[in-house]
PDB file of C-alpha atoms in Angstrom:
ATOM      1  CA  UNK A   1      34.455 109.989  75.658  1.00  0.00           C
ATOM      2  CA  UNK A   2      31.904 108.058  77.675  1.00  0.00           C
ATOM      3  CA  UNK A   3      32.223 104.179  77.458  1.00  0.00           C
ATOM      4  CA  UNK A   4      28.175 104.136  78.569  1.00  0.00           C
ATOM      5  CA  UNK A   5      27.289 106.638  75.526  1.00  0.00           C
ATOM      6  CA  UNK A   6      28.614 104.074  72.757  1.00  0.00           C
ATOM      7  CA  UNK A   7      25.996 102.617  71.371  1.00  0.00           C
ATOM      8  CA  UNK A   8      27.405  99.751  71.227  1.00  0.00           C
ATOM      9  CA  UNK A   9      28.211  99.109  74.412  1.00  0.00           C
ATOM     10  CA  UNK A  10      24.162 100.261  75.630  1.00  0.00           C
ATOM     11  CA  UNK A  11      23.140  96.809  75.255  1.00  0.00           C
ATOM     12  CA  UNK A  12      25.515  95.742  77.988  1.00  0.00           C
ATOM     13  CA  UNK A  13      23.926  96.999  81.522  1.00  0.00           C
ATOM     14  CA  UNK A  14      26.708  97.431  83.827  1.00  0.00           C
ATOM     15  CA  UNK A  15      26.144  95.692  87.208  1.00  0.00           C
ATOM     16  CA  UNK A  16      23.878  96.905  89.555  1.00  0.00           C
ATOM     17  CA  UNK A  17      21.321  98.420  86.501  1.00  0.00           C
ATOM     18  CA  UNK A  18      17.847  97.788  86.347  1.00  0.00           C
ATOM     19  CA  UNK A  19      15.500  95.240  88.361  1.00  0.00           C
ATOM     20  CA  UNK A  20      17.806  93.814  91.198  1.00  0.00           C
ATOM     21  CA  UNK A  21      14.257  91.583  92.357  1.00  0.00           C
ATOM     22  CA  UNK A  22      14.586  88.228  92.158  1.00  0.00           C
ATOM     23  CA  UNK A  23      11.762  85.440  92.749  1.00  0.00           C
ATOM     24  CA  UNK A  24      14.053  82.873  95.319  1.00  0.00           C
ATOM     25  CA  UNK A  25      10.529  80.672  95.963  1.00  0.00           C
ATOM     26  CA  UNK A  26      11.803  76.903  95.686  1.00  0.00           C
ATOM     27  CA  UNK A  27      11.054  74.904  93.405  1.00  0.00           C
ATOM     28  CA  UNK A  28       8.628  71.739  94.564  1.00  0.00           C
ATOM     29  CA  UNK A  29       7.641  70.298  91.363  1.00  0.00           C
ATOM     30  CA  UNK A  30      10.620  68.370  89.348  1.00  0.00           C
ATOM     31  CA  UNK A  31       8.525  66.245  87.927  1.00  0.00           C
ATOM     32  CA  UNK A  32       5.443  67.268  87.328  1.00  0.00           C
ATOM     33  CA  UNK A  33       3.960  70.238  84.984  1.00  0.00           C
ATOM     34  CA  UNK A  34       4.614  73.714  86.495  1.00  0.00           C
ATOM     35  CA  UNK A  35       1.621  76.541  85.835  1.00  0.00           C
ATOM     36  CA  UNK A  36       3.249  80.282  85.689  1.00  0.00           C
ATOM     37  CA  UNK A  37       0.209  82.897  86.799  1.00  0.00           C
ATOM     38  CA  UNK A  38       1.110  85.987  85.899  1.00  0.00           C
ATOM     39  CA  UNK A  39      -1.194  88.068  87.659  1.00  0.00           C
ATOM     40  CA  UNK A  40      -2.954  91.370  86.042  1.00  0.00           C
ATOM     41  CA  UNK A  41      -3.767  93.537  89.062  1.00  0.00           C
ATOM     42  CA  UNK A  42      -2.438  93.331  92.652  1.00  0.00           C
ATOM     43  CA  UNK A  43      -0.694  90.167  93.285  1.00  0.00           C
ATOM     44  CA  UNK A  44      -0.830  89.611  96.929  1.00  0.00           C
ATOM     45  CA  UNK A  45      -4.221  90.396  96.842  1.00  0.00           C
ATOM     46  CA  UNK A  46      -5.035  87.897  93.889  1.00  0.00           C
ATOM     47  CA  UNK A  47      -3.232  85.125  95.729  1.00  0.00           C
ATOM     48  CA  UNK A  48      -4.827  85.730  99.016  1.00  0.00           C
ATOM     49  CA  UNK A  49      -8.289  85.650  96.964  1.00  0.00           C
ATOM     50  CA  UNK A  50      -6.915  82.207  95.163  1.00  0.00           C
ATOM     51  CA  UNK A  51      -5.686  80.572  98.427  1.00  0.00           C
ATOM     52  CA  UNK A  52      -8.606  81.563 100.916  1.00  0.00           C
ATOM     53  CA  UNK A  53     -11.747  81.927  99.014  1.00  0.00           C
ATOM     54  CA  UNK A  54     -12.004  80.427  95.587  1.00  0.00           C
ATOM     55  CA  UNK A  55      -9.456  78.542  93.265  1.00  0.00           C
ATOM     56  CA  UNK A  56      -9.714  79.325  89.906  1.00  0.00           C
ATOM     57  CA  UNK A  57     -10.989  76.526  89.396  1.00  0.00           C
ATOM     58  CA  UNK A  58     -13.908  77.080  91.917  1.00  0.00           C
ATOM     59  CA  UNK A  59     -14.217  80.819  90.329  1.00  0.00           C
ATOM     60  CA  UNK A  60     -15.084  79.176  86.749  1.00  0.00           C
ATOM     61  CA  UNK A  61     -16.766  76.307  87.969  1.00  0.00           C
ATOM     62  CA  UNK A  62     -19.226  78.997  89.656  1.00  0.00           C
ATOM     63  CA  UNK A  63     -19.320  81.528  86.310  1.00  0.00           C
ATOM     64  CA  UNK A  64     -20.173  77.717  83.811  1.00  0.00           C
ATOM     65  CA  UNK A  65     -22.759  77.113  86.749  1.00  0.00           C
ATOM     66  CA  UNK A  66     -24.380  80.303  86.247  1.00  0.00           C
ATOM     67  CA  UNK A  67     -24.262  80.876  82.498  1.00  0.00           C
ATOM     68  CA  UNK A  68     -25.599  77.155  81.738  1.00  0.00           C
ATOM     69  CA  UNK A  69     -28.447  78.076  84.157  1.00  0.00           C
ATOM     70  CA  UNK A  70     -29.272  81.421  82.765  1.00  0.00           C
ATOM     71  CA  UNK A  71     -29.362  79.452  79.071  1.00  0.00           C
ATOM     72  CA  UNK A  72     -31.050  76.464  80.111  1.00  0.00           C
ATOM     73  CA  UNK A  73     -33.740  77.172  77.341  1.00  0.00           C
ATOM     74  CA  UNK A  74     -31.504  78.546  74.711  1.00  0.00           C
ATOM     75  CA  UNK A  75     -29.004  76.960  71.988  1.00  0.00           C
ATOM     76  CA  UNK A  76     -25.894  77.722  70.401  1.00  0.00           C
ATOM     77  CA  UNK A  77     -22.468  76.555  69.336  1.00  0.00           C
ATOM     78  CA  UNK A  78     -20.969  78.262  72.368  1.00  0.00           C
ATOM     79  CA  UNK A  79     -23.633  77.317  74.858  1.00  0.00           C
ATOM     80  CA  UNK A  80     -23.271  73.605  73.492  1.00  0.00           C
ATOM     81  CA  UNK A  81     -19.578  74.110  74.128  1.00  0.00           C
ATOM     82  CA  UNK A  82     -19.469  75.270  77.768  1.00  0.00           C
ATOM     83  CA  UNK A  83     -22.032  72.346  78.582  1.00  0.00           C
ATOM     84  CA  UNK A  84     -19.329  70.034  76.798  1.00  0.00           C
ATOM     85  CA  UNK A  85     -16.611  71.214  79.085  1.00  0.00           C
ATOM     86  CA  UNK A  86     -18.617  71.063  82.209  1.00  0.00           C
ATOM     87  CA  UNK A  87     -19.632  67.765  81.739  1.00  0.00           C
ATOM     88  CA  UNK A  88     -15.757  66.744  80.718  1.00  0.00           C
ATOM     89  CA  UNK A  89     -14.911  68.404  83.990  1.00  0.00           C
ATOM     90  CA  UNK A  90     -16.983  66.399  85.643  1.00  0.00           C
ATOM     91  CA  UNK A  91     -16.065  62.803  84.208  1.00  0.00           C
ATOM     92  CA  UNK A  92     -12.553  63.688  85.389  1.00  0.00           C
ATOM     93  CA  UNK A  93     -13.579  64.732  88.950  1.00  0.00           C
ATOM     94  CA  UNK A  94     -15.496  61.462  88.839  1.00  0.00           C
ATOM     95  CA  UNK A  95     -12.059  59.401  87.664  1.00  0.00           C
ATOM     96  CA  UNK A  96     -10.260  60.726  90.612  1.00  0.00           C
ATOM     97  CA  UNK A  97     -12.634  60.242  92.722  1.00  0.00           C
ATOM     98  CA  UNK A  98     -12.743  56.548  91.431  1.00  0.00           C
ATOM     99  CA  UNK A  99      -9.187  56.591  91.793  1.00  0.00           C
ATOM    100  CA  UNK A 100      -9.109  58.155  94.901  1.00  0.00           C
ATOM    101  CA  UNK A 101     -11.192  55.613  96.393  1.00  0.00           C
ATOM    102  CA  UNK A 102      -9.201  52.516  95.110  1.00  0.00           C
ATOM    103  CA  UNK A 103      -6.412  53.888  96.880  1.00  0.00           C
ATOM    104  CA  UNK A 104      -8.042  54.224  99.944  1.00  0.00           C
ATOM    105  CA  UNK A 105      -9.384  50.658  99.971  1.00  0.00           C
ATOM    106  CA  UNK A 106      -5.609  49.298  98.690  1.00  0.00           C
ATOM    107  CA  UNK A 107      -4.353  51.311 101.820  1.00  0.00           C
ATOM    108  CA  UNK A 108      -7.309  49.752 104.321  1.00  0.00           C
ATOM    109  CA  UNK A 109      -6.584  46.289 103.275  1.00  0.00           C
ATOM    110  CA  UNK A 110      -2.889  46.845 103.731  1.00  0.00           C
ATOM    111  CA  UNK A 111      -3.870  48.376 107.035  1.00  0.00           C
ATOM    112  CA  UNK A 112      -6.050  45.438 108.148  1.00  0.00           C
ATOM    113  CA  UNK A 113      -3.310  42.945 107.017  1.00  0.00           C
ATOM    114  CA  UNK A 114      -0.363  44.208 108.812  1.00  0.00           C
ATOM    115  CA  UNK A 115      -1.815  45.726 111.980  1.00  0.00           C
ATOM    116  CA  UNK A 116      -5.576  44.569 112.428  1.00  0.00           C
ATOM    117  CA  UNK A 117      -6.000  46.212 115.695  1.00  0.00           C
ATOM    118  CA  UNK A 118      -5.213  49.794 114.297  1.00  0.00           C
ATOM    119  CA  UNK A 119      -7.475  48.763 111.223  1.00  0.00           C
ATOM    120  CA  UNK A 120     -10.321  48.556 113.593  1.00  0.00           C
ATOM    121  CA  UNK A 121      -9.357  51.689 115.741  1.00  0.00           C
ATOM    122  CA  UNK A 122      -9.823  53.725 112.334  1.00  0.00           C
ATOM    123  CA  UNK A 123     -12.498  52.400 111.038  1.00  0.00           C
ATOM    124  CA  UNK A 124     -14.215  53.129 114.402  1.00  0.00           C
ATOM    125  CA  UNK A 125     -12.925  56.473 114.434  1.00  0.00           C
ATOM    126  CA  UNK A 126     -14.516  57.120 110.898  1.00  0.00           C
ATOM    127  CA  UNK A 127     -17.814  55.459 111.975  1.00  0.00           C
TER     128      UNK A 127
END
């Protein structure tokens, strides 16, 4: 008798069965939420498309753009919807931005208190 034609044994795969491909990329966000893409058609092609010419983000933010414009004169639930996101999306971009900038100016006025002469230098540099 075969031990592999047991049914009981077929859930068991012996070693070396089945996909031996293993994703080794490193992990570089412990603490922070982790987004899993699971791509529908070719994959390198997909993340040479998200990585060189438009983020997702970018992709939507193009397609809202477009559908909001094309709509402009109409009304509905979903058209009242997709203006409610984009403007959402936009108070956030505006927060980090905010954000963004009170870090900078935290980081210049640490700058011009510890080393004024390299304060000046960048702010002449950015002039």
């Amino acid at each position: 008798m075969n031990l592999w034609m047991n049914p009981w044994l077929g859930m068991f795969k012996p070693p070396v069965s089945g996909d031996l491909t293993q994703d080794i990329s490193p992990v570089t966000s412990w603490w922070s939420p982790q987004v899993e893409v699971n791509f529908a058609g070719n994959r390198p092609i997909e993340t040479a498309v998200v990585r060189d010419v438009a983020s997702y983000g970018k992709q939507l933010g193009v397609i809202t753009d477009v559908l909001l414009e094309l709509t402009k004169h109409q009304t509905s639930e979903s058209i009242d919807q997709l203006q409610k996101i984009a403007e959402d999306i936009e108070q956030v971009k505006r927060q980090h931005l905010s954000a963004n900038i009170n870090s900078l100016k935290s980081s210049l006025m640490t700058l011009k208190a510890v080393d004024p002469d390299k304060f000046n230098q960048l702010i002449k540099e950015v002039s």
